[in-house]
Structure formats: structure tokens, C-alpha cells
Amino acid sequence: MASKSFHYQGNQSFSITKKGYIIHPKSLNIVWGNDKRYWKLPKDENDDEELIQVNWLEVTGCIDNINIMKKTSYNIEFIMALMADAFGWSDSPIYLMAKWLEVTGCIDDINIAKKTSYNIEFTMSLMTDAFGWSDKPIYLMAKWGDNTQWRKVNLATKTNDKKMISETITIKKGKGSNTDKIYFGLYEVWNKKWKGGLKIHPINLTQVEKQYS
């Protein structure tokens, strides 16, 4: 029997108002949302979602284009509140975004040696009709426990005649939760302009060999 997913898939429903839409919390997708250690999900459509504790916060939603006017703009309003016993937000800003590139993956702990480092190699290329990358760097990420590494890559200057490029992040195990998994991903979530023509090739994770003197 297939195991139950720990990630919550929202029902993608919304309410129509005179000026737009209301997306209820039950409609949103939540990473680790089905795990009661981390989230308390709404039972009814109008109930709120309650975060218990996580070290990886990712909540996303989508409005289909059936009734969306193409030649207008939309305000997206996020309404949130901190509970009386909230913790961990004093030095952890939260990012809100609309229209983004986000590709993520995870390596489970089956073959991960805990006392070593790993190189995560991202290989990408731009197609001949690629657009929108000249002023939009892409961000590469690797996370192991509480150790997170980022790298900024400007694809437009790195690629040569649209050939493949590779960028590597080296990651060591950190402390905290989820030390049995290595997360990795690539993002362009802060720029508001369209981009396209990116090819993502296989990602290589290799153990860093120890150096002997």
C-alpha cells in the first residue's frame, strides 16, 4: 500500500468577489502540511491554517486563468498573524511572491554519509530563443539540517553560445531537524518580469573525497 504523503495538496478553490477573488487557507498547498507535528489544517473552508513549528516554510497557491482579465493588474494581499506563543521570527524574514521559478528536490538518508561533505552540481543551459535572463540571476540552494548554502548565477554571462553550464555548491551537515535529508533547488522568485527558454539537466550529488596529507 502506498504511503501517505506528508505534503498537503489544497483543493484549489476560491470565492469570487466584485473586484477579484478570495483564496481560502484550505485551498493552499503546504509542504509538510499533512504532518500534525508541524501544521494544524483547517477543517472548514473559512478556517485558518495554524503553523506549529517548521524549519522549512513553503505555502503556495494558484488562481486558474478562466476568468482572469489579461490586460489588468492584481493586488495579492496576504493576511497573517503571530500567536501569543510564536517563536523564531525575530531574525527570520518571510518572503511573499507572485510569479516565480522554483525547482526543488530532496535526497533521503538511505545512502547519505553523515560525516562528510557533498557537492551538488546543477547543470543548465539556455535555448536559442531564451529570454528574460540578461538582468535576472538565478539562485541555487542546498540545505542540510540548519546549514543552508546559496549561490547566485547570472546565466546570461555564464552561457557561451547557449551551451550547458554547471555550478556546484558544497554542503556539510548542520544541526537541528531534518539532518537525514539534503534539500536542493534553484529559484528566480524576486523579479517581476517574464523569462523562458531555460533547460535544467540532471543534477549530480557526489561525496567529497577526503584529502590526506
Short mmCIF file of N, CA and C in Angstrom, two decimals, residues 38-154:
data_model
loop_
_atom_site.label_atom_id
_atom_site.label_comp_id
_atom_site.label_asym_id
_atom_site.label_seq_id
_atom_site.Cartn_x
_atom_site.Cartn_y
_atom_site.Cartn_z
N TYR A 38 3.70 19.59 12.64
CA TYR A 38 4.11 20.87 12.08
C TYR A 38 2.94 21.82 11.79
N TRP A 39 1.79 21.26 11.39
CA TRP A 39 0.69 22.12 10.96
C TRP A 39 -0.64 21.63 11.54
N LYS A 40 -1.53 22.57 11.79
CA LYS A 40 -2.92 22.28 12.11
C LYS A 40 -3.75 22.81 10.95
N LEU A 41 -4.31 21.90 10.17
CA LEU A 41 -5.01 22.28 8.95
C LEU A 41 -6.46 22.70 9.25
N PRO A 42 -7.02 23.56 8.40
CA PRO A 42 -8.42 23.98 8.61
C PRO A 42 -9.39 22.84 8.27
N LYS A 43 -10.43 22.72 9.08
CA LYS A 43 -11.46 21.73 8.81
C LYS A 43 -12.50 22.26 7.83
N ASP A 44 -12.84 23.54 7.98
CA ASP A 44 -13.83 24.16 7.10
C ASP A 44 -13.15 25.16 6.16
N GLU A 45 -13.86 25.55 5.14
CA GLU A 45 -13.31 26.41 4.09
C GLU A 45 -12.81 27.74 4.63
N ASN A 46 -13.51 28.31 5.61
CA ASN A 46 -13.15 29.63 6.11
C ASN A 46 -12.23 29.61 7.33
N ASP A 47 -11.85 28.42 7.79
CA ASP A 47 -10.94 28.33 8.94
C ASP A 47 -9.52 28.70 8.54
N ASP A 48 -8.71 29.10 9.54
CA ASP A 48 -7.33 29.46 9.29
C ASP A 48 -6.42 28.23 9.38
N GLU A 49 -5.26 28.34 8.75
CA GLU A 49 -4.20 27.35 8.93
C GLU A 49 -3.32 27.80 10.08
N GLU A 50 -2.86 26.86 10.89
CA GLU A 50 -2.03 27.19 12.04
C GLU A 50 -0.70 26.45 11.95
N LEU A 51 0.37 27.21 11.90
CA LEU A 51 1.72 26.64 11.91
C LEU A 51 2.13 26.34 13.34
N ILE A 52 2.54 25.10 13.58
CA ILE A 52 3.01 24.72 14.92
C ILE A 52 4.51 24.97 15.00
N GLN A 53 5.28 24.32 14.12
CA GLN A 53 6.72 24.58 14.04
C GLN A 53 7.27 23.94 12.78
N VAL A 54 8.16 24.64 12.09
CA VAL A 54 8.88 24.10 10.94
C VAL A 54 10.21 24.81 10.83
N ASN A 55 11.14 24.21 10.10
CA ASN A 55 12.33 24.96 9.71
C ASN A 55 12.36 25.16 8.20
N TRP A 56 11.26 24.76 7.53
CA TRP A 56 11.13 24.93 6.09
C TRP A 56 9.68 25.34 5.82
N LEU A 57 9.44 26.62 5.60
CA LEU A 57 8.09 27.14 5.39
C LEU A 57 7.87 27.36 3.91
N GLU A 58 6.87 26.67 3.36
CA GLU A 58 6.56 26.83 1.95
C GLU A 58 5.05 26.62 1.75
N VAL A 59 4.35 27.69 1.45
CA VAL A 59 2.91 27.66 1.23
C VAL A 59 2.63 28.33 -0.11
N THR A 60 1.95 27.64 -1.03
CA THR A 60 1.74 28.16 -2.37
C THR A 60 0.29 28.00 -2.78
N GLY A 61 -0.12 28.81 -3.74
CA GLY A 61 -1.47 28.73 -4.27
C GLY A 61 -1.50 29.12 -5.73
N CYS A 62 -2.65 28.93 -6.35
CA CYS A 62 -2.78 29.21 -7.78
C CYS A 62 -4.21 29.63 -8.10
N ILE A 63 -4.35 30.64 -8.94
CA ILE A 63 -5.65 31.01 -9.50
C ILE A 63 -5.63 30.64 -10.97
N ASP A 64 -6.59 29.87 -11.42
CA ASP A 64 -6.65 29.49 -12.82
C ASP A 64 -7.03 30.70 -13.66
N ASN A 65 -6.79 30.62 -14.96
CA ASN A 65 -6.95 31.80 -15.82
C ASN A 65 -8.31 31.90 -16.49
N ILE A 66 -9.29 31.14 -16.04
CA ILE A 66 -10.58 31.12 -16.73
C ILE A 66 -11.22 32.51 -16.74
N ASN A 67 -11.20 33.20 -15.63
CA ASN A 67 -11.87 34.49 -15.53
C ASN A 67 -10.91 35.64 -15.25
N ILE A 68 -9.63 35.43 -15.50
CA ILE A 68 -8.65 36.47 -15.23
C ILE A 68 -8.48 37.35 -16.46
N MET A 69 -8.68 38.65 -16.28
CA MET A 69 -8.51 39.58 -17.39
C MET A 69 -7.03 39.74 -17.70
N LYS A 70 -6.68 39.66 -18.97
CA LYS A 70 -5.28 39.66 -19.37
C LYS A 70 -4.64 41.05 -19.31
N LYS A 71 -5.45 42.12 -19.47
CA LYS A 71 -4.88 43.46 -19.59
C LYS A 71 -5.13 44.29 -18.34
N THR A 72 -4.91 43.71 -17.19
CA THR A 72 -5.08 44.44 -15.95
C THR A 72 -4.04 43.98 -14.95
N SER A 73 -4.03 44.59 -13.78
CA SER A 73 -3.12 44.21 -12.70
C SER A 73 -3.92 43.73 -11.51
N TYR A 74 -3.29 42.97 -10.65
CA TYR A 74 -3.95 42.45 -9.46
C TYR A 74 -3.09 42.70 -8.24
N ASN A 75 -3.74 43.07 -7.15
CA ASN A 75 -3.09 43.10 -5.84
C ASN A 75 -3.30 41.76 -5.16
N ILE A 76 -2.23 41.20 -4.63
CA ILE A 76 -2.33 39.95 -3.86
C ILE A 76 -2.06 40.30 -2.41
N GLU A 77 -3.05 40.14 -1.57
CA GLU A 77 -2.96 40.53 -0.17
C GLU A 77 -2.86 39.29 0.71
N PHE A 78 -1.77 39.20 1.44
CA PHE A 78 -1.55 38.11 2.39
C PHE A 78 -1.90 38.61 3.79
N ILE A 79 -2.77 37.92 4.48
CA ILE A 79 -3.14 38.30 5.85
C ILE A 79 -2.64 37.22 6.80
N MET A 80 -1.79 37.62 7.73
CA MET A 80 -1.17 36.68 8.67
C MET A 80 -1.17 37.27 10.06
N ALA A 81 -1.01 36.44 11.06
CA ALA A 81 -0.93 36.90 12.45
C ALA A 81 -0.01 35.97 13.22
N LEU A 82 0.70 36.53 14.21
CA LEU A 82 1.52 35.74 15.11
C LEU A 82 0.72 35.43 16.37
N MET A 83 0.78 34.18 16.79
CA MET A 83 0.07 33.78 18.01
C MET A 83 0.86 34.22 19.24
N ALA A 84 0.25 34.13 20.40
CA ALA A 84 0.89 34.59 21.63
C ALA A 84 2.17 33.82 21.93
N ASP A 85 2.23 32.54 21.52
CA ASP A 85 3.41 31.72 21.78
C ASP A 85 4.30 31.56 20.55
N ALA A 86 4.21 32.48 19.60
CA ALA A 86 5.03 32.41 18.39
C ALA A 86 6.50 32.52 18.73
N PHE A 87 7.34 31.85 17.95
CA PHE A 87 8.79 31.89 18.19
C PHE A 87 9.53 31.76 16.87
N GLY A 88 10.79 32.26 16.87
CA GLY A 88 11.69 32.07 15.75
C GLY A 88 11.58 33.08 14.63
N TRP A 89 10.80 34.17 14.80
CA TRP A 89 10.59 35.11 13.71
C TRP A 89 11.41 36.38 13.84
N SER A 90 12.12 36.56 14.94
CA SER A 90 12.83 37.83 15.16
C SER A 90 13.94 38.05 14.15
N ASP A 91 14.60 37.00 13.69
CA ASP A 91 15.68 37.13 12.72
C ASP A 91 15.44 36.28 11.49
N SER A 92 14.17 35.97 11.20
CA SER A 92 13.83 35.12 10.06
C SER A 92 12.75 35.81 9.24
N PRO A 93 13.13 36.65 8.26
CA PRO A 93 12.11 37.30 7.43
C PRO A 93 11.37 36.28 6.58
N ILE A 94 10.12 36.58 6.27
CA ILE A 94 9.33 35.74 5.40
C ILE A 94 9.21 36.45 4.05
N TYR A 95 9.24 35.68 2.96
CA TYR A 95 9.20 36.25 1.62
C TYR A 95 7.85 35.95 0.97
N LEU A 96 7.22 36.98 0.44
CA LEU A 96 5.97 36.85 -0.30
C LEU A 96 6.29 37.06 -1.78
N MET A 97 5.65 36.27 -2.65
CA MET A 97 5.98 36.40 -4.06
C MET A 97 4.82 35.99 -4.95
N ALA A 98 4.86 36.51 -6.16
CA ALA A 98 3.91 36.14 -7.20
C ALA A 98 4.69 35.99 -8.50
N LYS A 99 4.42 34.93 -9.23
CA LYS A 99 5.10 34.57 -10.46
C LYS A 99 6.57 34.26 -10.19
N TRP A 100 6.93 32.99 -10.22
CA TRP A 100 8.27 32.63 -9.84
C TRP A 100 8.74 31.36 -10.53
N LEU A 101 10.05 31.16 -10.51
CA LEU A 101 10.66 29.90 -10.91
C LEU A 101 11.16 29.23 -9.65
N GLU A 102 10.68 28.02 -9.39
CA GLU A 102 11.09 27.30 -8.19
C GLU A 102 11.13 25.81 -8.52
N VAL A 103 12.32 25.24 -8.50
CA VAL A 103 12.51 23.81 -8.76
C VAL A 103 13.29 23.23 -7.60
N THR A 104 12.72 22.27 -6.89
CA THR A 104 13.36 21.73 -5.70
C THR A 104 13.42 20.21 -5.74
N GLY A 105 14.35 19.66 -4.97
CA GLY A 105 14.48 18.21 -4.84
C GLY A 105 15.01 17.85 -3.46
N CYS A 106 15.06 16.57 -3.17
CA CYS A 106 15.49 16.09 -1.85
C CYS A 106 16.13 14.73 -2.00
N ILE A 107 17.23 14.52 -1.29
CA ILE A 107 17.88 13.21 -1.19
C ILE A 107 17.64 12.69 0.21
N ASP A 108 17.04 11.50 0.31
CA ASP A 108 16.76 10.91 1.61
C ASP A 108 18.03 10.33 2.21
N ASP A 109 17.92 9.79 3.45
CA ASP A 109 19.10 9.42 4.23
C ASP A 109 19.62 8.02 3.96
N ILE A 110 19.07 7.30 2.99
CA ILE A 110 19.43 5.90 2.81
C ILE A 110 20.94 5.73 2.59
N ASN A 111 21.52 6.54 1.71
CA ASN A 111 22.93 6.37 1.38
C ASN A 111 23.77 7.61 1.70
N ILE A 112 23.25 8.48 2.58
CA ILE A 112 23.99 9.69 2.92
C ILE A 112 24.91 9.43 4.11
N ALA A 113 26.19 9.62 3.89
CA ALA A 113 27.15 9.51 4.99
C ALA A 113 27.16 10.83 5.76
N LYS A 114 26.93 10.75 7.06
CA LYS A 114 26.71 11.97 7.85
C LYS A 114 27.99 12.75 8.12
N LYS A 115 29.15 12.10 8.09
CA LYS A 115 30.40 12.77 8.46
C LYS A 115 31.23 13.13 7.24
N THR A 116 30.59 13.62 6.22
CA THR A 116 31.31 14.03 5.03
C THR A 116 30.61 15.22 4.42
N SER A 117 31.13 15.70 3.31
CA SER A 117 30.51 16.80 2.56
C SER A 117 30.09 16.30 1.19
N TYR A 118 29.17 17.03 0.58
CA TYR A 118 28.69 16.65 -0.74
C TYR A 118 28.73 17.85 -1.67
N ASN A 119 29.10 17.59 -2.92
CA ASN A 119 28.98 18.57 -3.98
C ASN A 119 27.66 18.34 -4.71
N ILE A 120 26.87 19.39 -4.87
CA ILE A 120 25.65 19.32 -5.64
C ILE A 120 25.86 20.16 -6.90
N GLU A 121 25.89 19.48 -8.04
CA GLU A 121 26.18 20.14 -9.31
C GLU A 121 24.89 20.36 -10.10
N PHE A 122 24.58 21.60 -10.35
CA PHE A 122 23.42 21.98 -11.16
C PHE A 122 23.91 22.24 -12.58
N THR A 123 23.31 21.59 -13.55
CA THR A 123 23.67 21.79 -14.96
C THR A 123 22.48 22.38 -15.69
N MET A 124 22.71 23.50 -16.36
CA MET A 124 21.63 24.23 -17.03
C MET A 124 22.12 24.72 -18.38
N SER A 125 21.20 25.08 -19.24
CA SER A 125 21.54 25.72 -20.50
C SER A 125 20.37 26.58 -20.94
N LEU A 126 20.67 27.58 -21.77
CA LEU A 126 19.64 28.44 -22.35
C LEU A 126 19.40 28.04 -23.79
N MET A 127 18.14 27.94 -24.18
CA MET A 127 17.79 27.61 -25.55
C MET A 127 18.03 28.82 -26.45
N THR A 128 18.02 28.59 -27.75
CA THR A 128 18.32 29.67 -28.68
C THR A 128 17.30 30.80 -28.60
N ASP A 129 16.07 30.47 -28.19
CA ASP A 129 15.04 31.50 -28.07
C ASP A 129 14.80 31.93 -26.62
N ALA A 130 15.79 31.71 -25.77
CA ALA A 130 15.66 32.09 -24.35
C ALA A 130 15.50 33.60 -24.22
N PHE A 131 14.77 34.02 -23.20
CA PHE A 131 14.56 35.44 -22.99
C PHE A 131 14.40 35.72 -21.50
N GLY A 132 14.71 36.98 -21.14
CA GLY A 132 14.44 37.44 -19.78
C GLY A 132 15.52 37.15 -18.76
N TRP A 133 16.70 36.68 -19.18
CA TRP A 133 17.75 36.31 -18.21
C TRP A 133 18.89 37.32 -18.13
N SER A 134 18.86 38.36 -18.95
CA SER A 134 20.01 39.27 -19.00
C SER A 134 20.22 40.01 -17.69
N ASP A 135 19.13 40.31 -16.97
CA ASP A 135 19.27 41.05 -15.71
C ASP A 135 18.62 40.30 -14.55
N LYS A 136 18.51 38.98 -14.67
CA LYS A 136 17.81 38.19 -13.65
C LYS A 136 18.67 37.01 -13.24
N PRO A 137 19.51 37.15 -12.24
CA PRO A 137 20.29 36.00 -11.78
C PRO A 137 19.40 34.92 -11.20
N ILE A 138 19.85 33.69 -11.31
CA ILE A 138 19.14 32.56 -10.72
C ILE A 138 19.89 32.16 -9.45
N TYR A 139 19.16 31.73 -8.44
CA TYR A 139 19.77 31.38 -7.16
C TYR A 139 19.73 29.87 -6.96
N LEU A 140 20.88 29.30 -6.63
CA LEU A 140 20.99 27.88 -6.34
C LEU A 140 21.07 27.70 -4.83
N MET A 141 20.45 26.64 -4.32
CA MET A 141 20.37 26.43 -2.88
C MET A 141 20.62 24.97 -2.53
N ALA A 142 21.30 24.76 -1.40
CA ALA A 142 21.44 23.43 -0.80
C ALA A 142 21.26 23.59 0.70
N LYS A 143 20.54 22.64 1.31
CA LYS A 143 20.23 22.73 2.74
C LYS A 143 20.36 21.35 3.36
N TRP A 144 21.10 21.27 4.48
CA TRP A 144 21.26 20.02 5.22
C TRP A 144 21.17 20.36 6.70
N GLY A 145 20.07 20.00 7.34
CA GLY A 145 19.85 20.46 8.71
C GLY A 145 19.66 21.96 8.70
N ASP A 146 20.37 22.67 9.59
CA ASP A 146 20.27 24.12 9.61
C ASP A 146 21.37 24.80 8.79
N ASN A 147 22.11 24.03 8.04
CA ASN A 147 23.16 24.59 7.18
C ASN A 147 22.59 24.81 5.78
N THR A 148 22.50 26.06 5.38
CA THR A 148 21.97 26.41 4.06
C THR A 148 23.02 27.19 3.29
N GLN A 149 23.26 26.77 2.05
CA GLN A 149 24.22 27.45 1.19
C GLN A 149 23.48 27.98 -0.04
N TRP A 150 23.82 29.23 -0.42
CA TRP A 150 23.22 29.85 -1.60
C TRP A 150 24.32 30.25 -2.58
N ARG A 151 23.98 30.27 -3.87
CA ARG A 151 24.89 30.79 -4.88
C ARG A 151 24.08 31.52 -5.94
N LYS A 152 24.53 32.70 -6.31
CA LYS A 152 23.87 33.50 -7.36
C LYS A 152 24.60 33.30 -8.67
N VAL A 153 23.85 33.01 -9.73
CA VAL A 153 24.45 32.75 -11.04
C VAL A 153 23.74 33.60 -12.09
N ASN A 154 24.50 34.35 -12.85
CA ASN A 154 23.95 35.12 -13.96
C ASN A 154 24.09 34.27 -15.22
#
